[in-house]
PDB file of C-alpha atoms and ligand atoms in Angstrom:
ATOM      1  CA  UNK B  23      28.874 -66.281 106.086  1.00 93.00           C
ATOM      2  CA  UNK B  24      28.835 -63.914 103.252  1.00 98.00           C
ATOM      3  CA  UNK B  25      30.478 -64.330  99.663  1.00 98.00           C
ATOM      4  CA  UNK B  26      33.145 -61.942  98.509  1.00 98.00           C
ATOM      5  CA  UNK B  27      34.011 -61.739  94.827  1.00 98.00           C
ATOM      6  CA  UNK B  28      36.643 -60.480  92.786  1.00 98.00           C
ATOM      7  CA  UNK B  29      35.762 -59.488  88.856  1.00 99.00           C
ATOM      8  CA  UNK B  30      39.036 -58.835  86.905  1.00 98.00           C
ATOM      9  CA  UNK B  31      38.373 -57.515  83.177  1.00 98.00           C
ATOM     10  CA  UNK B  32      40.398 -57.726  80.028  1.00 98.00           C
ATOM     11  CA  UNK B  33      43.855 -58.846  79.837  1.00 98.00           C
ATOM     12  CA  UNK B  34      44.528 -59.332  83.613  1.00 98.00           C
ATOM     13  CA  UNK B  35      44.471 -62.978  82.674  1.00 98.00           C
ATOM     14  CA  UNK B  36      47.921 -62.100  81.378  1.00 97.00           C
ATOM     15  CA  UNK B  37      49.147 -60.603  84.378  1.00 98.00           C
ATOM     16  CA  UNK B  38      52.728 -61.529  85.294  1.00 95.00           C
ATOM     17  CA  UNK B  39      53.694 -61.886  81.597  1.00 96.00           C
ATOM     18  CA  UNK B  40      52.032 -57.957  80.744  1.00 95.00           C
ATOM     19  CA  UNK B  41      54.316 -54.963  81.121  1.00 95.00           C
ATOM     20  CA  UNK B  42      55.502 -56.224  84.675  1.00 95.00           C
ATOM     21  CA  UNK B  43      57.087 -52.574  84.791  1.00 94.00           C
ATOM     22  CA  UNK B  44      53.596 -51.402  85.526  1.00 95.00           C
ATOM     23  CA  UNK B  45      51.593 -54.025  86.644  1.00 96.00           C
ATOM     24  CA  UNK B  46      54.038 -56.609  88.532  1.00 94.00           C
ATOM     25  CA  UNK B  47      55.291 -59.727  88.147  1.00 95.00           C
ATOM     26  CA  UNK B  48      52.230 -61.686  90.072  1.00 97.00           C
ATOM     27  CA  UNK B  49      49.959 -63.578  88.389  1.00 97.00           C
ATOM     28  CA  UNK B  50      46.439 -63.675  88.551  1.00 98.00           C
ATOM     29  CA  UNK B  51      46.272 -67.165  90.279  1.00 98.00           C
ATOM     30  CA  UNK B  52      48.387 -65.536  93.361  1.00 98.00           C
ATOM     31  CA  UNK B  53      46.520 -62.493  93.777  1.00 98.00           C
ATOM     32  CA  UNK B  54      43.504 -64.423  94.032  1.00 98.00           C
ATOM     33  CA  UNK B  55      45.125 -66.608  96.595  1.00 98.00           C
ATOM     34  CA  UNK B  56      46.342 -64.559  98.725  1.00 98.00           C
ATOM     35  CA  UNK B  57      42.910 -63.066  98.691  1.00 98.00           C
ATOM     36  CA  UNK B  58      40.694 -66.082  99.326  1.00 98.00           C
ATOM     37  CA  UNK B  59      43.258 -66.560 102.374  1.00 98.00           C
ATOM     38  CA  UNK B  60      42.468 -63.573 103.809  1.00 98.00           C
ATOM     39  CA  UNK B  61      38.690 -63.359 103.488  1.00 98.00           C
ATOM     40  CA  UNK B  62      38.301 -67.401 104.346  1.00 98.00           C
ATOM     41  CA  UNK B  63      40.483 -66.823 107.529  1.00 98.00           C
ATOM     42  CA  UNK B  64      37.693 -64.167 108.330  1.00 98.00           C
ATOM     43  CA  UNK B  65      34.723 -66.889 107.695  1.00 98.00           C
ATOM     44  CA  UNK B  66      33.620 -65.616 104.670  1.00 98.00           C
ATOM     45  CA  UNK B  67      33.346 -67.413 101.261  1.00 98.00           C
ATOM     46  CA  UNK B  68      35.451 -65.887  97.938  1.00 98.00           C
ATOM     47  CA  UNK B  69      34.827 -66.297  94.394  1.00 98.00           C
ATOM     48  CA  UNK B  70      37.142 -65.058  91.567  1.00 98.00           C
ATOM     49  CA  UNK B  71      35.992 -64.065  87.932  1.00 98.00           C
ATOM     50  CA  UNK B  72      37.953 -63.043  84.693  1.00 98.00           C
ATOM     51  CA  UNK B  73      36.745 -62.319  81.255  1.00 98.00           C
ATOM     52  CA  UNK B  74      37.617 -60.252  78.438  1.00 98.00           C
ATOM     53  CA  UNK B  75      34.083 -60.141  77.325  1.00 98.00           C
ATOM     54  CA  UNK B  76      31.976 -56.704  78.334  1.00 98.00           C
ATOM     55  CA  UNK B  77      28.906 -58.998  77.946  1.00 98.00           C
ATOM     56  CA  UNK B  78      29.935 -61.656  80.276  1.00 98.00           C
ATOM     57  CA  UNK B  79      31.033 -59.146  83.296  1.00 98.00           C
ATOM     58  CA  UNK B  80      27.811 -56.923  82.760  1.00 98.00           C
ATOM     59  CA  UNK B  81      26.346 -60.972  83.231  1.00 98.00           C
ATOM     60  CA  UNK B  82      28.545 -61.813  86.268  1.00 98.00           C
ATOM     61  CA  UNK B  83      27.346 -58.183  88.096  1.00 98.00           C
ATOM     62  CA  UNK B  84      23.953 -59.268  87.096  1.00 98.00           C
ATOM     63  CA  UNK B  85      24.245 -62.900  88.250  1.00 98.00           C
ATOM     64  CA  UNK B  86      25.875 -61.489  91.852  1.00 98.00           C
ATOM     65  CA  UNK B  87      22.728 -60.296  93.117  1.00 97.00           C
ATOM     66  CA  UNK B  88      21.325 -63.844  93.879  1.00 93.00           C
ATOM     67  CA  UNK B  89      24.467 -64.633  96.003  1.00 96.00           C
ATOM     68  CA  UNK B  90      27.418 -61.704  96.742  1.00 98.00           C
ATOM     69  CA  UNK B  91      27.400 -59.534  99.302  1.00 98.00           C
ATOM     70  CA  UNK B  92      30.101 -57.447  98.045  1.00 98.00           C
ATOM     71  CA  UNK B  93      32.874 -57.086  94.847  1.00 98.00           C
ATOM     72  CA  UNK B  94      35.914 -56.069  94.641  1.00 99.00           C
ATOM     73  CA  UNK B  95      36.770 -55.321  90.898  1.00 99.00           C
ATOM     74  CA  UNK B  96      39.593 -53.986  88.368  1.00 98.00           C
ATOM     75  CA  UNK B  97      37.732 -53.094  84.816  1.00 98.00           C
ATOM     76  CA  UNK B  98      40.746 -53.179  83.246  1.00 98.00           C
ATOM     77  CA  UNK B  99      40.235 -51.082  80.248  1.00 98.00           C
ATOM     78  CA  UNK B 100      36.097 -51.093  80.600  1.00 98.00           C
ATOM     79  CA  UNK B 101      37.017 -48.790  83.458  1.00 98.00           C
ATOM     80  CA  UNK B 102      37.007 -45.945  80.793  1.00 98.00           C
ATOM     81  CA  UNK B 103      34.900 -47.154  78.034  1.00 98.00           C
ATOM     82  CA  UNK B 104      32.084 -49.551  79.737  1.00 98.00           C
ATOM     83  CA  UNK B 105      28.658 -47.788  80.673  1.00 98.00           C
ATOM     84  CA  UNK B 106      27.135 -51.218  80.494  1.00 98.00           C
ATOM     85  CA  UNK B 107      29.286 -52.209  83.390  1.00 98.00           C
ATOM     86  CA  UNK B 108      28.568 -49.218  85.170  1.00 98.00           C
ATOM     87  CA  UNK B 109      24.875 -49.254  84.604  1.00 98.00           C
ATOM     88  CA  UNK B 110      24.859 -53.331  85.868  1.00 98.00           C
ATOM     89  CA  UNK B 111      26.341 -52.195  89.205  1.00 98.00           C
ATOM     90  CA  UNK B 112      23.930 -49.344  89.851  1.00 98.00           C
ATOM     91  CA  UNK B 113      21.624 -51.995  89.049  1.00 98.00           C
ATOM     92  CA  UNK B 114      21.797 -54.439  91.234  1.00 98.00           C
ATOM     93  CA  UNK B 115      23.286 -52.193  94.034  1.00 98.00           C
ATOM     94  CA  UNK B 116      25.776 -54.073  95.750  1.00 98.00           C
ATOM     95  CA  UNK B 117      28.877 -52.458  97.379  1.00 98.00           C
ATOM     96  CA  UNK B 118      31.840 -52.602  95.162  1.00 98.00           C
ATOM     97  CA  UNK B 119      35.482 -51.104  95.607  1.00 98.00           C
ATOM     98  CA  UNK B 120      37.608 -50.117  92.662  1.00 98.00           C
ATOM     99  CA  UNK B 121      40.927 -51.886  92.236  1.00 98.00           C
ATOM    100  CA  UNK B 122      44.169 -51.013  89.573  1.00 98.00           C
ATOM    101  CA  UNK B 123      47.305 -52.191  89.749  1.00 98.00           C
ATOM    102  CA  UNK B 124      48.851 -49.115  88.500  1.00 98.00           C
ATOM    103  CA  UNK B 125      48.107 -45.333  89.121  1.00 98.00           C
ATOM    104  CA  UNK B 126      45.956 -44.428  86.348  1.00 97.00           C
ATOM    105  CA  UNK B 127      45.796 -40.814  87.551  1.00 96.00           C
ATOM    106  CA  UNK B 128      49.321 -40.455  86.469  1.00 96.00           C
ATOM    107  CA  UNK B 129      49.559 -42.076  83.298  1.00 97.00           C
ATOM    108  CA  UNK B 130      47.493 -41.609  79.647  1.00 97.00           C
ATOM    109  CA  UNK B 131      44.669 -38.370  79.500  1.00 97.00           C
ATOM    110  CA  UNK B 132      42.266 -41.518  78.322  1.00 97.00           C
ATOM    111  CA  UNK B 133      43.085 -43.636  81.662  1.00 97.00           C
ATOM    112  CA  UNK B 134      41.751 -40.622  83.792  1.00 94.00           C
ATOM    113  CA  UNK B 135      38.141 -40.924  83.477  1.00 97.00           C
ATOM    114  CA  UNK B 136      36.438 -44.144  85.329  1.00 98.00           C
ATOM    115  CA  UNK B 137      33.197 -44.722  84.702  1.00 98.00           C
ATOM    116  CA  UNK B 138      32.990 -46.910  88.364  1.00 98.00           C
ATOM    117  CA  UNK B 139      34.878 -44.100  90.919  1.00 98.00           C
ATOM    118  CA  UNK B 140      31.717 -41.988  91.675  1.00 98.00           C
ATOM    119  CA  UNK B 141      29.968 -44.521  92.317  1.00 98.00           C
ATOM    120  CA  UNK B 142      32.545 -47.380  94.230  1.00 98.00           C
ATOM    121  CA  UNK B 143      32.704 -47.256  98.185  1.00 98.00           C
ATOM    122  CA  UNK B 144      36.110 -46.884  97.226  1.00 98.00           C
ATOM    123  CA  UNK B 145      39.151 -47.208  94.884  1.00 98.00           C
ATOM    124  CA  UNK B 146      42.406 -48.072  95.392  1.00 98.00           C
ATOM    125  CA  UNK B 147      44.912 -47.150  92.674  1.00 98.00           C
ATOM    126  CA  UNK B 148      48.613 -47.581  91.987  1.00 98.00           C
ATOM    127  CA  UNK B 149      49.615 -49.924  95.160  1.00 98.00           C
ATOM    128  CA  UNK B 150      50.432 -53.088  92.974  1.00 97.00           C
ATOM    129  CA  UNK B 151      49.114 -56.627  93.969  1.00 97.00           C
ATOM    130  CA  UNK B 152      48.677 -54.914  97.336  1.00 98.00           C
ATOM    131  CA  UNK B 153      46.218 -52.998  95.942  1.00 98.00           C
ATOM    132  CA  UNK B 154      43.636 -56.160  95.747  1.00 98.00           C
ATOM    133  CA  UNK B 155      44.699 -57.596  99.471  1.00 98.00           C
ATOM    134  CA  UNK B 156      43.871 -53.937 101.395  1.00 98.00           C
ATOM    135  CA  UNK B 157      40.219 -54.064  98.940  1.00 98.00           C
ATOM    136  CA  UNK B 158      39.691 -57.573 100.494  1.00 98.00           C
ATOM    137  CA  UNK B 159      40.296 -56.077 104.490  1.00 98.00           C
ATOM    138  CA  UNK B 160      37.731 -53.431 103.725  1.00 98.00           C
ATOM    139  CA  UNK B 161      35.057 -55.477 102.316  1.00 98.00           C
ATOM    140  CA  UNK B 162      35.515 -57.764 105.108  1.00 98.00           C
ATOM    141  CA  UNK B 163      35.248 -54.673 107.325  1.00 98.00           C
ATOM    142  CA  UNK B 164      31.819 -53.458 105.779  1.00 97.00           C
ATOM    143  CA  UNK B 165      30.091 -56.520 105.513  1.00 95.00           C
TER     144      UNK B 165
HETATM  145  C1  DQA K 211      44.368 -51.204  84.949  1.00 73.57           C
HETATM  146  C2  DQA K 211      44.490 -49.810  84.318  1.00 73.57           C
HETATM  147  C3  DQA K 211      43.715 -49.726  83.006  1.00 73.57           C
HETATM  148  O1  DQA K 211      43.846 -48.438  82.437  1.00 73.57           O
HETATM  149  C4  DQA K 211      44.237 -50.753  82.030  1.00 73.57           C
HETATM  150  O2  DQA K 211      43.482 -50.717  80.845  1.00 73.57           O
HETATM  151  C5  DQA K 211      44.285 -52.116  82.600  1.00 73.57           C
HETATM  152  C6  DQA K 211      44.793 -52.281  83.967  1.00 73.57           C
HETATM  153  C7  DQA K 211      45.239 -51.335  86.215  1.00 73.57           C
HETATM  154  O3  DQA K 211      45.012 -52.285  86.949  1.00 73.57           O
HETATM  155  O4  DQA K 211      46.138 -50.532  86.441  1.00 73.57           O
HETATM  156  O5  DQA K 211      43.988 -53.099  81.951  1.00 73.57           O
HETATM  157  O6  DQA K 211      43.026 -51.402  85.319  1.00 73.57           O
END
């Protein structure tokens, strides 16, 4: 059995209430169930994590190498800002895909740039809620 686990950064603990137009009307409590569904149907355990704080996601990468074998994460806005978050990952080297709700390739100049694409096994941008679920088959099939 390995653990799966799913970091959400800032203000996605508002999501369902936040500008639904572009980031739906689910909350974070159902995308993380219909997650943990999926990945305990396949055996595996699932943890989900959500902070606002840079500090304590850099600490949650950090603390993952002691127990995950793989994350699935949306930076929120660290996505563009956060070397700290980038350099934890390439730190403790375990597989992570890229998650956003909406397509950040077609929005803001400022919401082009990840700091976390080059180096993901993958992102998945712009599909919603659905976004997360498709992120949890992968990991599942790369573990
Ligand atoms: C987001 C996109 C980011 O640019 C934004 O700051 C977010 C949400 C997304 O899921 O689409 O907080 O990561």
């Amino acid at each position: 059995m390995s653990k799966i686990r799913v970091i959400h950064g800032p203000n996605l603990n508002l999501l369902g209430v936040r500008e639904p137009n572009l980031y739906g009307s689910e909350n974070l409590e159902t995308i993380n169930q219909a997650m943990r569904e999926v990945i305990e149907a396949a055996g595996h355990e699932f943890d989900a994590y959500q902070s606002n704080a840079e500090h304590d996601l850099v600490g949650k990468v950090q603390s993952s190498r002691l127990d995950t074998s793989f994350i699935i994460i949306n930076p929120g806005a660290f996505t563009h800002t956060s070397i700290a978050l980038r350099d934890a990952f390439l730190g403790v080297g375990i597989p992570f895909i890229e998650v956003h709700l909406s397509n950040i390739d077609n929005r803001e100049d400022f919401r082009q740039r990840s700091f976390f694409s080059d180096i993901a096994v993958g992102s998945i941008i712009g599909l919603g809620s659905q976004g997360y679920l498709l992120a949890a088959q992968a990991a599942l099939s790369r573990l």
